[in-house]
XYZ file of C-alpha atoms in Angstrom:
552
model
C -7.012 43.946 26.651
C -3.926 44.037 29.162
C -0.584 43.267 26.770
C 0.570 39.186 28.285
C 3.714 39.612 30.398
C 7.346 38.231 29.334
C 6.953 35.280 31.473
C 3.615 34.627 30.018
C 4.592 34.310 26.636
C 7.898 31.641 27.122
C 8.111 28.369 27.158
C 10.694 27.121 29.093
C 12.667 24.076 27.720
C 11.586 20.649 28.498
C 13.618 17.382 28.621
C 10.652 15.326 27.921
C 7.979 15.923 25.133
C 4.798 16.831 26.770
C 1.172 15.509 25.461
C 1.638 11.873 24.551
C -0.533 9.822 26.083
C 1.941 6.717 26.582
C 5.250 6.707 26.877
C 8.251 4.065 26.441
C 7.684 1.893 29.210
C 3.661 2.641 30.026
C 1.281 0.431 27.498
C -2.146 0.858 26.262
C -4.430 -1.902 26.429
C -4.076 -5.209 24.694
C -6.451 -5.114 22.181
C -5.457 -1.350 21.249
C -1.457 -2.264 21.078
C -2.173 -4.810 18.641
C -4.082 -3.008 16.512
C -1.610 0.119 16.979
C 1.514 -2.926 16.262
C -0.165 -3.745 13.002
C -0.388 -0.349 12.044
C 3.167 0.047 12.042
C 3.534 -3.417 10.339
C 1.710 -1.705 7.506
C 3.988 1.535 7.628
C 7.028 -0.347 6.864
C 5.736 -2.351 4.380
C 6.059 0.411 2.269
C 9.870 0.554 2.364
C 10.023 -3.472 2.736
C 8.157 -3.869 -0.801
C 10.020 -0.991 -2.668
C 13.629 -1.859 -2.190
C 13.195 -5.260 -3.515
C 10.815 -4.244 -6.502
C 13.883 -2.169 -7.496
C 16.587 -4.091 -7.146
C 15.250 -7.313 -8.049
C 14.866 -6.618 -11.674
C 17.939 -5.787 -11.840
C 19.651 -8.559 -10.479
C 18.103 -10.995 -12.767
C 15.310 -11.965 -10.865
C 11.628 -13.186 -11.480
C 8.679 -12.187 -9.130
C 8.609 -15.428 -7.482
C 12.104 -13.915 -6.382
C 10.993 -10.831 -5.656
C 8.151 -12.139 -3.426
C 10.787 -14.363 -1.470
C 13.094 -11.276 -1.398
C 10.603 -9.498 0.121
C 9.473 -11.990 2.597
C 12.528 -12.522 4.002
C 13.218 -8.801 4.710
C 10.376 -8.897 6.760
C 11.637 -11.476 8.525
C 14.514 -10.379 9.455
C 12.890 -6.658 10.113
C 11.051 -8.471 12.910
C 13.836 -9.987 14.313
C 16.136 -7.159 14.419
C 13.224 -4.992 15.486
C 12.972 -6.963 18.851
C 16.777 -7.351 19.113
C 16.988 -3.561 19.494
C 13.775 -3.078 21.939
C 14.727 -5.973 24.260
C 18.875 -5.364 24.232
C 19.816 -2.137 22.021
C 18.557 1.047 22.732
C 15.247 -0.516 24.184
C 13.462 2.952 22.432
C 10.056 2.051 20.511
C 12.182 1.784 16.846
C 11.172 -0.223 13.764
C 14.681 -1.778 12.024
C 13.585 -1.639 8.901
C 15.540 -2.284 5.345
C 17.507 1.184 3.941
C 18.304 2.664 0.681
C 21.303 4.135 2.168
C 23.091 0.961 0.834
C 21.508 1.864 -2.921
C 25.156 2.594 -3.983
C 27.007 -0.247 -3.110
C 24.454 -2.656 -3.954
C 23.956 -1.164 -7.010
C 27.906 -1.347 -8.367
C 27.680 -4.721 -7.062
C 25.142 -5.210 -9.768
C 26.730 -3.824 -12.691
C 30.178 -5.832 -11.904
C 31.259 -6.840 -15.291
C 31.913 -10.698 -13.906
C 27.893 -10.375 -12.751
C 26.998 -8.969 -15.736
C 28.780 -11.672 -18.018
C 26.202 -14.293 -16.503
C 23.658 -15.016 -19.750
C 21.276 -16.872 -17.587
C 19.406 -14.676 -15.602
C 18.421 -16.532 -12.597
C 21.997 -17.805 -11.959
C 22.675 -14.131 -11.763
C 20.214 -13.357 -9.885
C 21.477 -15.944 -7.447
C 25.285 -15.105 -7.932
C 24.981 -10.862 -7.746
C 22.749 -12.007 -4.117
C 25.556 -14.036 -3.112
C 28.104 -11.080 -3.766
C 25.510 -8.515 -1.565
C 25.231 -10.916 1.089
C 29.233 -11.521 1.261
C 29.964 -7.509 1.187
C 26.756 -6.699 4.022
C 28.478 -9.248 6.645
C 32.183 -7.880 6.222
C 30.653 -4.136 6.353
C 29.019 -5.017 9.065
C 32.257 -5.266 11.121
C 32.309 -1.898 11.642
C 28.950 -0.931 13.421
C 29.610 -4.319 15.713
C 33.205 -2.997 16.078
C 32.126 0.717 16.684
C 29.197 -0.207 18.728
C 30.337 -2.970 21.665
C 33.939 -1.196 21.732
C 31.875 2.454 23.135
C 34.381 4.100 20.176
C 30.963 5.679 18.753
C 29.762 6.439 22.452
C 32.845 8.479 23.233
C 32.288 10.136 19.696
C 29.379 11.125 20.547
C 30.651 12.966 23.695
C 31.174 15.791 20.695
C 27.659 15.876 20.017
C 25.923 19.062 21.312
C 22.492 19.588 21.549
C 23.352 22.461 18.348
C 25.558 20.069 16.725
C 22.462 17.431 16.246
C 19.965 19.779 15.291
C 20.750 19.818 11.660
C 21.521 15.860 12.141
C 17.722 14.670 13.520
C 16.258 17.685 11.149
C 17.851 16.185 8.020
C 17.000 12.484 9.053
C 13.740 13.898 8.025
C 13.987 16.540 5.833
C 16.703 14.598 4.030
C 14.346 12.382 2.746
C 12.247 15.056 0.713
C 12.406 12.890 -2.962
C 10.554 10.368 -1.248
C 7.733 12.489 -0.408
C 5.533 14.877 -2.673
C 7.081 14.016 -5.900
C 6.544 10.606 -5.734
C 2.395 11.388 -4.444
C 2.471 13.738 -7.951
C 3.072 9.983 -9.830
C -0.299 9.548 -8.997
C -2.178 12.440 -7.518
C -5.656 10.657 -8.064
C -4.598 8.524 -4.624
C -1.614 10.325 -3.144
C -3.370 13.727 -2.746
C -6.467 12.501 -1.510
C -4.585 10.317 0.763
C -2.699 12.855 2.107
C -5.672 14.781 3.194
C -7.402 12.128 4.882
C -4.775 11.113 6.952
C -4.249 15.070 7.720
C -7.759 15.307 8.965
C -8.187 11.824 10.948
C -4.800 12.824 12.393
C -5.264 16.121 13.517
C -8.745 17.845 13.106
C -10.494 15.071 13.926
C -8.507 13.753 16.498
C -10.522 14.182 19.392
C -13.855 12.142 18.117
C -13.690 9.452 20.531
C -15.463 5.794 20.509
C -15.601 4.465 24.334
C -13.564 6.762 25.234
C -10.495 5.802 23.298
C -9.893 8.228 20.128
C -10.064 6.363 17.429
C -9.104 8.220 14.674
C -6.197 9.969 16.127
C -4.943 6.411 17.142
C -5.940 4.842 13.999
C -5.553 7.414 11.284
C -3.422 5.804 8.902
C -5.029 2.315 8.861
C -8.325 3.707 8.359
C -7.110 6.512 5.387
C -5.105 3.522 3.798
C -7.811 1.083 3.884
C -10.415 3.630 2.679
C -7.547 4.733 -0.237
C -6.624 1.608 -1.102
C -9.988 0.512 -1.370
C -10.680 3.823 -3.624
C -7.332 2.854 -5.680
C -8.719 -1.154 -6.453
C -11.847 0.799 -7.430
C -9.770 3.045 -10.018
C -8.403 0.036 -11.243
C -10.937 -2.289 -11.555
C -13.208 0.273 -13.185
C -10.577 0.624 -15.959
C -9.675 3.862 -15.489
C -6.615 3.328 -16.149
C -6.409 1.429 -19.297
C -5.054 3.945 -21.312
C -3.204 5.728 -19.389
C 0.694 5.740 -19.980
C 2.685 2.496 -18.319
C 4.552 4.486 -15.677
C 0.975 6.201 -14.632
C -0.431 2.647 -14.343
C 2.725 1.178 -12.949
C 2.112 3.941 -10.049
C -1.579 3.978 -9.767
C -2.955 0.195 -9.811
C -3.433 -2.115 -7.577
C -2.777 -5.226 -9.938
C 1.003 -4.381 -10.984
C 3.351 -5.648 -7.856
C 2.618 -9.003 -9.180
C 3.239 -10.070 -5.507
C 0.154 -11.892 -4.318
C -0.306 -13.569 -8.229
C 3.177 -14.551 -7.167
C 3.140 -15.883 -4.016
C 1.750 -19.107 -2.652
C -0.994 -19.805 -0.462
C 0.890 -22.383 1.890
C 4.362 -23.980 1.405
C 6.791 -26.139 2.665
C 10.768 -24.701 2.219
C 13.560 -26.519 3.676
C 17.354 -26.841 2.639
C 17.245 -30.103 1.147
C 13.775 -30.130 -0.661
C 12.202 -27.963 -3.054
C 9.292 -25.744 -2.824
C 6.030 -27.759 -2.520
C 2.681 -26.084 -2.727
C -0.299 -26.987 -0.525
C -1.609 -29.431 -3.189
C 0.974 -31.767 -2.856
C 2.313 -31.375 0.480
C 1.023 -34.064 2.097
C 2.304 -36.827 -0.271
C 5.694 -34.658 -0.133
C 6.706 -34.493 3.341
C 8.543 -37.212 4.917
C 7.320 -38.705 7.963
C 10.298 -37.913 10.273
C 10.146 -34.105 9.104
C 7.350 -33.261 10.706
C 4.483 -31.660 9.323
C 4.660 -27.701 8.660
C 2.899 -25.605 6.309
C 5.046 -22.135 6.909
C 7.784 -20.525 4.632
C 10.602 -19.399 7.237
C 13.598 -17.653 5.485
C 16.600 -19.573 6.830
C 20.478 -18.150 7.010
C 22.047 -18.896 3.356
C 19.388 -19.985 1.382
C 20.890 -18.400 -1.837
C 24.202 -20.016 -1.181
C 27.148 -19.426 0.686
C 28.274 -16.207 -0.125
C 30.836 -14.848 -2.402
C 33.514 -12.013 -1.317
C 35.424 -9.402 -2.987
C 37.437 -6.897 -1.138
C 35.981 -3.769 -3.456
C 32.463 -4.779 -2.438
C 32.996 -4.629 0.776
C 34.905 -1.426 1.373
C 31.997 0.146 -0.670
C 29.556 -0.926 1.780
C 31.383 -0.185 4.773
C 30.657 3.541 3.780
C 26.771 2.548 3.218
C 27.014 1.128 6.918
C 28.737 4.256 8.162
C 26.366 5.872 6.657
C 23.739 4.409 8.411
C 25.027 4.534 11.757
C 24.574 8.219 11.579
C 21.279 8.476 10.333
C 19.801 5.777 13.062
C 21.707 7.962 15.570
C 20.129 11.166 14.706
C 16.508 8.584 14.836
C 16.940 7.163 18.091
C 17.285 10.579 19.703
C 13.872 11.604 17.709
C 12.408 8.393 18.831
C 13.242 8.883 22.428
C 11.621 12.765 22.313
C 9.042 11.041 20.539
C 8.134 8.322 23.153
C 8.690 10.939 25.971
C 11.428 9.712 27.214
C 15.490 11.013 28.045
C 18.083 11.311 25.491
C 19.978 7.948 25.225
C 22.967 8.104 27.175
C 26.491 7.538 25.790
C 26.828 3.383 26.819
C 23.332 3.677 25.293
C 23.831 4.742 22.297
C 26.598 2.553 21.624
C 25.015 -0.837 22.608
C 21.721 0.411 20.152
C 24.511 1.022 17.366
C 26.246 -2.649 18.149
C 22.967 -4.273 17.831
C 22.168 -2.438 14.420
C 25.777 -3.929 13.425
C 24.475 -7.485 14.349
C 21.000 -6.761 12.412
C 23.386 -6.010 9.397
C 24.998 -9.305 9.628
C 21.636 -10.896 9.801
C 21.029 -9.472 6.468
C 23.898 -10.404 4.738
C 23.138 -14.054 5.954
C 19.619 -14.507 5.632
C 19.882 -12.294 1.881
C 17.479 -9.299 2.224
C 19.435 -7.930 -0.602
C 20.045 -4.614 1.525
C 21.325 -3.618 4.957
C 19.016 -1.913 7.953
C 18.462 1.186 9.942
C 16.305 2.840 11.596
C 12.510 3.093 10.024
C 12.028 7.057 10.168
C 8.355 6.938 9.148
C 7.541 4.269 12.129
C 9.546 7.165 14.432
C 7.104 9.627 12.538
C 3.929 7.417 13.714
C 4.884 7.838 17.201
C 3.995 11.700 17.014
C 0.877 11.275 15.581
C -0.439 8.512 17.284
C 0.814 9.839 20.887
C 1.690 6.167 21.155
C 5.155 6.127 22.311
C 5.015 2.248 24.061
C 7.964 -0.130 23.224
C 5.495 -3.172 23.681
C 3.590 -1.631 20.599
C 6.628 -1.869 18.593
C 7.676 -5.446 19.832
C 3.750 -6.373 18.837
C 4.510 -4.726 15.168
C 7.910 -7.210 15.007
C 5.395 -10.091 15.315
C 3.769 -9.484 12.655
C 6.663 -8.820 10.360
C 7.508 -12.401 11.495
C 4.767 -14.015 11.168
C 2.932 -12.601 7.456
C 6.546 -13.391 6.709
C 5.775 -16.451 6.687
C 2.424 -16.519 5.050
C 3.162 -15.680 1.438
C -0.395 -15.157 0.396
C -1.481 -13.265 3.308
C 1.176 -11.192 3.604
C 1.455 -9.741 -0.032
C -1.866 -8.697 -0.195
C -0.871 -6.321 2.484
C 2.561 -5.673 0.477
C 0.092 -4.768 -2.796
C -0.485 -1.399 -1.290
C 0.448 0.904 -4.326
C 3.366 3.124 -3.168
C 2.023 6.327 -3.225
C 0.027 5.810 -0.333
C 2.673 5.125 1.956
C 4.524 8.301 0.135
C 1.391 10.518 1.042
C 2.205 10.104 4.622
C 5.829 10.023 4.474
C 5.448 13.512 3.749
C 4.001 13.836 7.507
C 6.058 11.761 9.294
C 9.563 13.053 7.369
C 8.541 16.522 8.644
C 7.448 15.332 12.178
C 10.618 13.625 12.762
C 12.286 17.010 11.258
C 10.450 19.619 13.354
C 11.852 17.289 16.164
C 15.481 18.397 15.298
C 14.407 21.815 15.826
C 12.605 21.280 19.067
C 16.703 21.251 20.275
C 17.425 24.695 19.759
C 15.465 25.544 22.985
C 18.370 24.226 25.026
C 20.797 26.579 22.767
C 20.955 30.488 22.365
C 19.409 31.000 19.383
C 20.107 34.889 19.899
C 23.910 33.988 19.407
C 25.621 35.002 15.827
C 27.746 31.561 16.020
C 24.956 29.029 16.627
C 23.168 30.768 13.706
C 25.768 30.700 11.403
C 26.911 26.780 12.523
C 23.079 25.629 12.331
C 22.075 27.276 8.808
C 25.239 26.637 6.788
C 24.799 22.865 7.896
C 21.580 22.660 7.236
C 22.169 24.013 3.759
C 25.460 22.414 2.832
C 23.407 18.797 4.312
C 20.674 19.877 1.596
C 22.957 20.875 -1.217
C 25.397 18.734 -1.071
C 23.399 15.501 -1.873
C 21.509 17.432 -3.877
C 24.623 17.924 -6.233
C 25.614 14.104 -5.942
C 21.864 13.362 -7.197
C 22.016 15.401 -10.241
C 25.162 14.598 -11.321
C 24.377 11.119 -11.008
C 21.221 11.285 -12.776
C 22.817 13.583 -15.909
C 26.280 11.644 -15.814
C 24.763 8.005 -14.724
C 27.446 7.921 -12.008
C 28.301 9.444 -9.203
C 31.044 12.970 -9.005
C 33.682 10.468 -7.443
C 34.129 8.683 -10.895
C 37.957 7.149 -10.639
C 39.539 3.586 -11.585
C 38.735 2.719 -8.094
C 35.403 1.491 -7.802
C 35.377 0.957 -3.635
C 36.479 4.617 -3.594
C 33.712 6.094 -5.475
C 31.317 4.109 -3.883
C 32.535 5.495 -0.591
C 32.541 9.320 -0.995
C 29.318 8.554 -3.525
C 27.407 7.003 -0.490
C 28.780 9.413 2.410
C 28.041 12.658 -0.023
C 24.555 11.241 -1.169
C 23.137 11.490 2.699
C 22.411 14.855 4.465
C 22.351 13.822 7.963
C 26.139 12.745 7.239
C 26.894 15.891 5.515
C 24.985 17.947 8.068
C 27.369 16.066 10.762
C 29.986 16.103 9.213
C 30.023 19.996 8.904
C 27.664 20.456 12.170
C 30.395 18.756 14.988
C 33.265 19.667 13.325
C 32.486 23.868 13.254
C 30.559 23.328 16.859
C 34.061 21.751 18.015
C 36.089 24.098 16.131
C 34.805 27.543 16.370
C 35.003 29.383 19.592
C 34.088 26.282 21.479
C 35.445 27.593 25.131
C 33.737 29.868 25.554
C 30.181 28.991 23.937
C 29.470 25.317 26.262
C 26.435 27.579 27.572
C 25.260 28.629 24.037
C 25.683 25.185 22.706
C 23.154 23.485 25.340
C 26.253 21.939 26.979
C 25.313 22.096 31.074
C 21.630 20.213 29.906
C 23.689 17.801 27.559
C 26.064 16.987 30.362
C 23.466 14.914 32.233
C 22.458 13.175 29.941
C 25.696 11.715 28.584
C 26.552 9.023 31.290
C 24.237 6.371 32.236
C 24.029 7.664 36.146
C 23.843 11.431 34.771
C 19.849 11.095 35.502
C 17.914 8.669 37.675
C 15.310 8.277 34.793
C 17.768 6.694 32.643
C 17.413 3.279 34.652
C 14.017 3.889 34.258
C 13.937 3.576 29.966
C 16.981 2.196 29.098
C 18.143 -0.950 31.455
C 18.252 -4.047 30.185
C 15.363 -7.163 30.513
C 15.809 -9.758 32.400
C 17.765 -8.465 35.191
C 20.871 -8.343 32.513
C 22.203 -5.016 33.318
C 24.362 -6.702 36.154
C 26.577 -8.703 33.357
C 26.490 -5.496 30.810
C 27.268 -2.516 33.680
C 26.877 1.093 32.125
C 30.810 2.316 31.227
């Protein structure tokens, strides 16, 4: 057999990710986009439940609280999630709640005058108030950032080298959150993981009327089929006398969120909570008659501020505006589309800052960025449609709303969702990489800038986690608790290391004459609104806006 040829064996590099079967702006049919919306709806449930079962707990709270907690993330996911398709970056990205903001929050928690409180509900109430008060200061600076273009012209450093390590450690950053939380429970998590491996991927071309099904549908088929497997496990008792972390991971029974929340209820400012019983003796004539829960702005209180609180959060927020950066440009390779211009980028990254704000006034009890595992389902599903995501943002909204309905969906045991994070992580990862083929890979420099900030981005947080776990706080340890929640926060995330290290040796180290090396002449394009005619095409405004918002 004749040896292939040179040519025959390159592949030349590609603005746009080939194979996906819709893009940003082309839609499947109705009926499939709602069923691909609620899919995501159940991928982000996953971070949506977790953050307040954590932090909850801590605060004081009950699980009636948690439930509400809960619900009113979800809320405000769905709003912020259509904010940023209709008027941010208009890419196919879920705004979901983040444990960047773990830090913060958590300090916030153990302040002394919080702790003093005996009466754990008040607490609860008063350490919410504090969050809420330090998340709408810190938000300042992604609304301040974003709508002035400072982070657009910052990101006129950004090479195509310089954000490999950035969108590879968005994913591979998040490591903890994958396999060793599926070995808490390997009797679900493993199996899990294989299912949604071979829907996904080997049998991804078995096709129902023409449309393949599980390929488009692989994780809400492997999670109902798991989940039902897991409620099996439980029910059966096979986990009765098992240790309570094992059972804590495994059943189905122990989020205490649908036992928690009601079926139907009335909530408004001035009355309490009335259940469906008694709601029709309850409701006063001129109110109307409702039988929703909507989360409304400052329904913990007004909020409380302290200057230390919110200086430690503006790091949590900085921190965040990196990693969503180094999403958005995975979700835009990922919904074949153009990298976001500069202007772009910017008005994505103001929007995010407004989301923030939203979450310090409705109390989520944590600030928002980009969902990486709903970037992750773009991949697998080849679905890369923005209406799909807008569809997903409904139903945030409106199981929101519906306490009972919605936490039976929120009962999923984690390790399911962690089975699959270890897919999408690495998708979104491998998507990093996929920018080297605009850079010389065969250049001494590029190798040296790409591996030591991939590693430092690894190590570094890695270092900050085991300290903190050994010493119970972070390295930065002083008598100034809004500094050590700062460098604790930046150090703890490895797309902000990997930037951090990434931009400043790309800009530093023979710079002149490596532009070709870098990827700079395909960058250049792509950094100004008018660099590419497609650009109009994915990124201009609804609603015949773009005429009052003109790219800068």
């Amino acid at each position: 057999m004749e040896a292939p040829k040179p040519e025959e064996i390159s592949h030349p590099p590609m603005d746009q990710l080939q194979g996906l079967e819709y893009c940003i702006d082309s839609n499947p049919s109705w009926g499939e986009a709602i069923a691909l919306g609620f899919q995501h709806y159940i991928l982000a449930l996953g971070t949506a439940v977790m953050i307040p079962t954590f932090l909850v707990p801590l605060m004081g709270g009950t699980d009636n609280d948690k439930v509400r907690v809960v619900q009113t993330l979800l809320f405000v996911e769905g709003i912020n999630t259509l904010l940023q398709t209709l008027f941010g970056t208009r890419l196919p990205t879920v705004i979901g709640g983040s444990w960047v903001f773990m830090v913060p929050i958590i300090s916030i928690i153990h302040d002394s005058s919080l702790v003093a409180i005996d009466d754990p509900h008040l607490r609860f109430l008063s350490t919410m108030r504090a969050i809420q008060g330090a998340l709408i200061v810190a938000s300042s600076v992604q609304i301040i950032l974003g709508y002035s273009q400072l982070w657009g012209i910052f990101s006129r450093f950004f090479s195509p080298l310089g954000m490999v390590p950035v969108i590879s450690l968005v994913g591979f950053g998040l490591f903890d959150r994958g396999f060793p939380v599926v070995g808490r429970c390997v009797e679900i998590g493993i199996p899990m993981l294989i299912l949604f491996v071979a829907f996904s991927q080997y049998l991804k071309h078995f096709q129902t009327k023409q449309l393949p099904i599980l390929e488009r549908f692989a994780l809400l088929i492997s999670v109902t089929v798991i989940w039902a497997y897991a409620h099996l496990l439980t029910a059966s008792g096979a986990y009765k006398h098992r240790p309570e972390l094992t059972q804590t991971h495994c059943r189905t029974d122990r989020a205490n969120l649908i036992s928690s929340a009601p079926w139907l209820v009335v909530v408004f400012p001035s009355i309490s909570k009335v259940t469906i019983s008694n709601v029709f003796r309850h409701i006063p004539t001129s109110m109307g008659f409702s039988l929703i829960k909507i989360p409304y702005p400052l329904q913990w209180g007004a909020p409380t501020f302290d200057a230390g609180h919110a200086f430690g959060m503006m790091a949590a927020v900085f921190v965040s505006m990196i990693e969503s950066t180094g999403a958005f440009k995975a979700a835009s390779r990922l919904a074949s589309a153009t990298p976001p211009p500069a202007h772009v980028l910017s008005r994505g990254i103001g929007w995010q800052g407004i989301g923030i704000l939203f979450d310090g006034l409705f109390g989520t009890v944590t600030g928002s960025t980009v969902s990486v595992e709903n970037v992750g389902l773009l991949g697998t599903t080849r679905v890369g449609s923005r209406r799909v995501i807008q569809i997903s943002a409904g139903f945030m909204i409106f199981f929101s709303i519906l306490g009972k309905f919605g936490a039976l969906f929120a009962s999923i045991p984690f390790t399911i969702f962690a089975a699959v994070y270890c897919v999408f992580f690495g998708l979104v990862a491998s998507v990093g990489l996929s920018f080297l083929q605009f850079t010389n890979m065969n250049s001494l420099r590029n190798l040296f800038i790409t591996g030591v900030s991939m590693f430092l981005g690894l190590s570094i947080p890695e270092y900050f986690r085991e300290y903190t776990a050994g010493a119970l706080h972070g390295p930065a340890h002083t008598e100034a608790g809004w500094f050590n929640d700062f460098l604790n926060t930046v150090f703890l995330s490895s797309p902000t290391v990997a930037l951090i290290v990434a931009v400043f040796l790309d800009n530093t180290l023979d710079y002149k004459d490596s532009a070709r090396d870098r990827g700079m002449p395909w960058w250049a394009k792509f950094r100004a609104f008018k660099g590419d005619s497609r650009n109009e095409e994915f990124y201009t405004l609804p609603f015949n806006l773009q005429r009052f918002f003109p790219p800068s």
